[in-house]
Short mmCIF file of C-alpha atoms in Angstrom, two decimals:
data_model
loop_
_atom_site.label_atom_id
_atom_site.label_comp_id
_atom_site.label_asym_id
_atom_site.label_seq_id
_atom_site.Cartn_x
_atom_site.Cartn_y
_atom_site.Cartn_z
CA UNK A 1 122.76 201.10 10.61
CA UNK A 2 120.63 199.72 13.38
CA UNK A 3 123.31 200.17 16.15
CA UNK A 4 123.54 203.68 14.78
CA UNK A 5 119.30 203.92 15.63
CA UNK A 6 119.90 201.48 19.27
CA UNK A 7 122.43 204.68 20.12
CA UNK A 8 120.16 207.58 19.19
CA UNK A 9 116.50 205.50 21.00
CA UNK A 10 118.99 204.91 23.26
CA UNK A 11 119.32 209.15 23.83
CA UNK A 12 116.18 209.60 22.49
CA UNK A 13 115.07 207.77 26.05
CA UNK A 14 117.26 209.06 28.77
CA UNK A 15 116.40 212.27 27.54
CA UNK A 16 112.42 211.46 28.55
CA UNK A 17 113.10 209.96 31.30
CA UNK A 18 114.73 213.50 31.93
CA UNK A 19 112.59 215.91 34.54
CA UNK A 20 113.22 219.20 35.05
CA UNK A 21 114.72 219.11 37.28
CA UNK A 22 117.22 216.60 36.01
CA UNK A 23 116.46 213.24 37.59
CA UNK A 24 117.18 211.51 35.13
CA UNK A 25 115.18 207.83 35.88
CA UNK A 26 115.86 204.50 35.78
CA UNK A 27 115.11 201.22 37.82
CA UNK A 28 117.10 202.55 40.49
CA UNK A 29 114.13 203.78 41.50
CA UNK A 30 111.92 201.39 41.66
CA UNK A 31 110.22 202.15 44.55
CA UNK A 32 111.50 205.49 44.83
CA UNK A 33 109.04 208.31 47.13
CA UNK A 34 108.58 210.98 44.64
CA UNK A 35 106.49 214.53 46.04
CA UNK A 36 104.14 215.03 43.36
CA UNK A 37 101.60 218.68 44.24
CA UNK A 38 99.54 219.01 46.50
CA UNK A 39 101.46 216.56 48.76
CA UNK A 40 101.09 213.82 47.62
CA UNK A 41 103.95 211.27 48.12
CA UNK A 42 103.61 208.65 45.21
CA UNK A 43 106.50 205.91 44.55
CA UNK A 44 107.36 204.57 41.21
CA UNK A 45 106.75 201.38 39.76
CA UNK A 46 107.82 201.35 36.44
CA UNK A 47 108.70 203.90 34.54
CA UNK A 48 107.87 204.39 30.25
CA UNK A 49 108.89 206.24 28.06
CA UNK A 50 106.87 209.43 28.44
CA UNK A 51 106.21 209.13 31.97
CA UNK A 52 106.47 206.88 34.98
CA UNK A 53 103.67 204.79 36.64
CA UNK A 54 103.21 205.06 40.48
CA UNK A 55 100.95 203.50 42.79
CA UNK A 56 99.97 205.83 46.58
CA UNK A 57 102.15 205.55 49.39
CA UNK A 58 100.86 202.91 51.44
CA UNK A 59 98.25 202.84 49.43
CA UNK A 60 96.89 200.82 46.36
CA UNK A 61 95.67 203.89 44.03
CA UNK A 62 97.03 203.96 40.84
CA UNK A 63 99.01 207.24 39.08
CA UNK A 64 101.06 208.09 35.76
CA UNK A 65 103.03 210.85 36.05
CA UNK A 66 104.45 213.58 33.77
CA UNK A 67 108.00 213.07 34.07
CA UNK A 68 108.29 217.25 34.53
CA UNK A 69 105.06 216.69 37.47
CA UNK A 70 107.41 214.53 39.53
CA UNK A 71 110.71 216.19 42.06
CA UNK A 72 112.21 212.60 43.86
CA UNK A 73 113.00 212.04 47.26
CA UNK A 74 115.50 210.57 48.85
CA UNK A 75 113.38 207.75 50.18
CA UNK A 76 112.09 204.65 49.31
CA UNK A 77 108.78 202.85 50.31
CA UNK A 78 111.61 200.40 51.86
CA UNK A 79 112.66 202.69 53.66
CA UNK A 80 112.49 202.58 58.07
CA UNK A 81 110.28 204.67 59.38
CA UNK A 82 113.95 205.21 61.17
CA UNK A 83 115.62 206.87 58.54
CA UNK A 84 112.63 209.02 57.60
CA UNK A 85 111.94 210.48 60.90
CA UNK A 86 116.02 211.01 61.13
CA UNK A 87 116.00 213.85 58.48
CA UNK A 88 112.93 215.17 59.53
CA UNK A 89 114.42 215.88 62.72
CA UNK A 90 117.47 217.53 61.06
CA UNK A 91 114.35 219.75 58.66
CA UNK A 92 113.60 220.23 62.14
CA UNK A 93 116.22 221.78 64.07
CA UNK A 94 117.39 223.83 60.87
CA UNK A 95 113.87 225.13 60.73
CA UNK A 96 112.43 223.29 57.48
CA UNK A 97 108.84 222.72 58.81
CA UNK A 98 108.39 221.62 55.40
CA UNK A 99 110.90 219.38 54.41
CA UNK A 100 109.78 216.28 52.42
CA UNK A 101 111.61 213.60 55.87
CA UNK A 102 109.12 216.20 58.23
CA UNK A 103 105.75 215.63 55.47
CA UNK A 104 106.77 211.78 55.18
CA UNK A 105 106.84 211.01 58.84
CA UNK A 106 103.72 212.71 59.61
CA UNK A 107 102.02 209.38 56.74
CA UNK A 108 104.85 207.07 57.18
CA UNK A 109 103.94 204.76 60.43
CA UNK A 110 105.95 207.01 63.56
CA UNK A 111 105.84 204.12 66.13
CA UNK A 112 108.11 205.94 68.22
CA UNK A 113 105.91 209.97 68.50
CA UNK A 114 108.63 212.13 66.55
CA UNK A 115 106.08 213.64 64.39
CA UNK A 116 103.64 214.07 66.78
CA UNK A 117 105.83 215.70 69.75
CA UNK A 118 106.62 217.56 67.80
CA UNK A 119 103.49 219.14 66.69
CA UNK A 120 102.98 219.58 70.32
CA UNK A 121 106.05 221.23 70.97
CA UNK A 122 105.24 223.67 68.59
CA UNK A 123 101.86 223.70 69.78
CA UNK A 124 102.38 224.66 72.98
CA UNK A 125 105.02 227.06 72.72
CA UNK A 126 101.98 228.83 70.41
CA UNK A 127 99.17 228.66 72.39
CA UNK A 128 102.08 230.13 75.06
CA UNK A 129 103.75 233.00 73.32
CA UNK A 130 100.34 234.23 72.73
CA UNK A 131 99.69 234.64 76.01
CA UNK A 132 103.23 236.87 76.88
CA UNK A 133 102.28 239.00 73.76
CA UNK A 134 98.65 239.20 75.23
CA UNK A 135 100.31 240.10 77.92
CA UNK A 136 102.31 242.95 76.47
CA UNK A 137 99.95 244.81 74.42
CA UNK A 138 97.06 244.79 77.73
CA UNK A 139 96.17 248.67 78.71
CA UNK A 140 96.48 246.97 82.22
CA UNK A 141 99.96 248.10 81.73
CA UNK A 142 100.66 250.57 79.99
CA UNK A 143 102.28 252.68 82.30
CA UNK A 144 102.73 250.03 84.98
CA UNK A 145 106.74 248.17 83.99
CA UNK A 146 107.13 246.39 87.50
CA UNK A 147 103.09 245.08 86.58
CA UNK A 148 103.81 244.04 82.84
CA UNK A 149 107.27 242.03 84.26
CA UNK A 150 105.45 240.72 87.22
CA UNK A 151 103.11 238.88 84.75
CA UNK A 152 105.85 237.82 82.61
CA UNK A 153 107.89 236.08 85.19
CA UNK A 154 103.90 234.39 86.49
CA UNK A 155 103.56 233.25 82.70
CA UNK A 156 106.57 231.94 82.78
CA UNK A 157 106.22 230.40 86.35
CA UNK A 158 103.41 228.35 85.61
CA UNK A 159 103.53 226.13 82.09
CA UNK A 160 106.94 226.84 80.26
CA UNK A 161 106.48 224.70 76.13
CA UNK A 162 109.13 221.79 76.68
CA UNK A 163 107.18 219.03 77.88
CA UNK A 164 107.59 217.39 75.19
CA UNK A 165 111.26 216.98 75.78
CA UNK A 166 110.69 215.30 79.44
CA UNK A 167 108.25 213.35 77.27
CA UNK A 168 111.06 212.46 74.84
CA UNK A 169 114.04 211.47 77.15
CA UNK A 170 111.39 209.42 79.55
CA UNK A 171 110.55 206.87 75.88
CA UNK A 172 114.38 207.01 75.39
CA UNK A 173 114.94 209.28 71.96
CA UNK A 174 117.67 211.38 72.70
CA UNK A 175 118.26 212.90 69.50
CA UNK A 176 114.16 213.58 69.41
CA UNK A 177 114.35 215.26 72.96
CA UNK A 178 117.36 217.47 71.86
CA UNK A 179 115.96 218.64 68.98
CA UNK A 180 112.86 219.59 71.06
CA UNK A 181 114.72 221.36 73.20
CA UNK A 182 117.00 222.91 70.69
CA UNK A 183 113.77 225.03 69.85
CA UNK A 184 112.60 224.90 72.95
CA UNK A 185 115.59 227.53 73.89
CA UNK A 186 115.88 228.84 70.58
CA UNK A 187 112.58 230.51 71.51
CA UNK A 188 113.61 231.62 74.66
CA UNK A 189 116.57 233.19 74.26
CA UNK A 190 114.11 235.13 72.14
CA UNK A 191 111.66 236.42 73.92
CA UNK A 192 112.70 239.06 75.94
CA UNK A 193 113.54 240.83 72.49
CA UNK A 194 110.65 240.19 71.02
CA UNK A 195 108.98 241.32 74.38
CA UNK A 196 110.85 244.50 74.25
CA UNK A 197 111.67 243.85 77.88
CA UNK A 198 115.14 243.38 77.69
CA UNK A 199 114.34 243.17 82.27
CA UNK A 200 113.74 239.18 81.24
CA UNK A 201 116.89 237.55 79.71
CA UNK A 202 117.94 237.07 83.63
CA UNK A 203 114.40 235.66 84.42
CA UNK A 204 114.36 233.30 80.75
CA UNK A 205 118.08 232.49 81.27
CA UNK A 206 117.78 231.21 85.18
CA UNK A 207 114.88 229.20 83.73
CA UNK A 208 116.77 228.05 80.90
CA UNK A 209 119.54 227.12 83.32
CA UNK A 210 117.34 224.54 85.50
CA UNK A 211 116.27 222.64 82.64
CA UNK A 212 119.44 222.30 80.80
CA UNK A 213 121.52 221.15 83.97
CA UNK A 214 117.64 218.61 84.43
CA UNK A 215 118.21 217.37 80.62
CA UNK A 216 122.10 216.85 81.66
CA UNK A 217 121.23 215.00 84.31
CA UNK A 218 119.52 212.22 82.91
CA UNK A 219 121.69 212.27 80.08
CA UNK A 220 124.13 211.37 82.56
CA UNK A 221 122.47 209.31 84.71
CA UNK A 222 121.21 207.47 81.65
CA UNK A 223 125.49 207.47 79.53
CA UNK A 224 126.49 206.00 83.36
CA UNK A 225 124.06 202.70 83.21
CA UNK A 226 125.68 199.50 82.29
CA UNK A 227 124.89 198.43 78.13
CA UNK A 228 125.84 194.56 76.77
CA UNK A 229 126.28 196.49 73.34
CA UNK A 230 128.78 198.42 73.74
CA UNK A 231 130.59 196.21 76.41
CA UNK A 232 130.54 193.15 73.55
CA UNK A 233 131.65 195.40 70.97
CA UNK A 234 134.94 196.13 73.33
CA UNK A 235 135.90 192.95 73.99
CA UNK A 236 136.94 192.89 70.16
CA UNK A 237 137.55 196.49 68.96
CA UNK A 238 138.89 197.52 72.50
CA UNK A 239 140.88 200.21 70.38
CA UNK A 240 137.15 202.41 68.93
CA UNK A 241 136.45 204.86 70.13
CA UNK A 242 132.97 207.15 69.61
CA UNK A 243 130.60 209.40 71.46
CA UNK A 244 130.12 205.81 73.16
CA UNK A 245 133.33 205.94 74.66
CA UNK A 246 133.39 209.42 75.77
CA UNK A 247 132.35 210.67 78.92
CA UNK A 248 128.64 212.28 79.91
CA UNK A 249 128.34 216.26 78.15
CA UNK A 250 129.12 218.84 80.40
CA UNK A 251 127.14 221.40 79.06
CA UNK A 252 124.24 222.31 76.72
CA UNK A 253 126.76 222.81 73.99
CA UNK A 254 128.63 219.53 75.17
CA UNK A 255 125.39 217.46 74.62
CA UNK A 256 124.04 219.50 71.02
CA UNK A 257 127.94 218.03 70.12
CA UNK A 258 127.30 214.31 71.22
CA UNK A 259 124.07 215.12 69.08
CA UNK A 260 125.04 216.45 66.08
CA UNK A 261 127.48 213.26 65.72
CA UNK A 262 125.61 210.76 66.16
CA UNK A 263 123.41 212.10 63.53
CA UNK A 264 126.11 212.55 61.91
CA UNK A 265 127.37 208.67 62.44
CA UNK A 266 123.40 207.83 61.28
CA UNK A 267 124.13 209.72 57.81
CA UNK A 268 127.44 207.83 57.40
CA UNK A 269 126.43 204.58 58.13
CA UNK A 270 125.68 203.37 54.10
CA UNK A 271 129.35 204.56 53.25
CA UNK A 272 130.58 202.48 56.15
CA UNK A 273 130.90 198.38 55.69
CA UNK A 274 130.21 195.77 58.08
CA UNK A 275 131.95 193.39 55.86
CA UNK A 276 135.46 195.23 54.85
CA UNK A 277 135.10 198.10 57.82
CA UNK A 278 133.91 196.11 60.45
CA UNK A 279 134.60 198.68 62.94
CA UNK A 280 134.40 201.95 61.93
CA UNK A 281 131.27 200.59 61.18
CA UNK A 282 130.09 199.25 64.90
CA UNK A 283 131.22 202.41 66.39
CA UNK A 284 129.62 204.88 63.93
CA UNK A 285 125.81 202.33 64.76
CA UNK A 286 126.73 203.30 68.90
CA UNK A 287 126.58 206.12 68.05
CA UNK A 288 123.25 205.88 66.71
CA UNK A 289 122.32 203.82 69.65
CA UNK A 290 123.58 205.99 72.18
CA UNK A 291 121.23 208.59 72.03
CA UNK A 292 118.05 206.66 70.21
CA UNK A 293 118.62 202.89 71.67
CA UNK A 294 115.67 201.11 72.97
CA UNK A 295 113.04 203.24 71.44
CA UNK A 296 110.69 201.34 68.64
CA UNK A 297 112.23 203.00 65.51
CA UNK A 298 115.60 202.27 66.92
CA UNK A 299 114.76 197.77 66.16
CA UNK A 300 115.69 197.62 63.15
CA UNK A 301 119.56 199.20 63.74
CA UNK A 302 120.29 196.70 67.09
CA UNK A 303 118.84 193.87 65.03
CA UNK A 304 121.40 194.66 62.60
CA UNK A 305 123.43 194.99 64.81
CA UNK A 306 123.27 192.18 67.37
CA UNK A 307 123.25 190.12 64.43
CA UNK A 308 126.86 191.01 63.31
CA UNK A 309 128.10 190.69 67.28
CA UNK A 310 127.26 187.15 66.99
CA UNK A 311 129.13 186.83 64.65
CA UNK A 312 132.07 187.92 66.01
CA UNK A 313 131.54 186.04 69.05
CA UNK A 314 130.52 182.68 66.82
CA UNK A 315 133.37 183.08 65.20
CA UNK A 316 135.83 183.91 68.52
CA UNK A 317 134.99 180.50 70.21
CA UNK A 318 135.35 178.57 67.72
#
């Protein structure tokens, strides 16, 4: 009888821990960040039979939250900012600007300024777009399509909304630079149709080609620099392959593939063991670092990778 009661109690508890979305809270969720409308991110401190005890993410305010009022995120209070902003970049290129990662990135203490650069680029695109639409709607160009085209071209020559791409490359954040450029490129390619100005396509493509060439040259020069981490890893694993062993991309499509593969390497790091799969783990780590090494956010990865390299160097010298 006691055993039956214990089982019934367990089932009842299990049921009350399930949210409307079907998530079942357990001890593994302690420290997990949850979302509660409107725009509140809380951290789970305790799981009670009917509710959660939480504190505000980044603060100490306490809250009692019903299961049905909470949406669990993939992040924990201990999640490094790089993890959050990596998912925020994924949201950005997938046009999910209101995803949890994007919202969290604005308050997690983003040391590389990714959220700020994205916001600045979006503001620049809106301003540029408004200027182009003003030209389109201006009565001054009614009946004068050539003058209107000249005005469009003058605006394109004066101030393209891509300054944050260059800022990201200077900072060494090639993941951010590529994500920003991807968004800028998509906007520019859609612009002639938006303005009903087919004659503008060649001019826009010329501007994009100039920017693509500059971005590819900068990334190529960066890849050709000596890199101690890659050299040391290749010494211990001469047959290892990855993005970090490839030649620099010659086209924008190639750079975009680098971006996608580097992002995927980051998202799969947790699936690899540095103990049982050291070559695969290290190669994936280098694929990530290839596009963000030296940035403040990547410091946590660099520290972990360097610790493993020191172990290899120590064991090989015995």
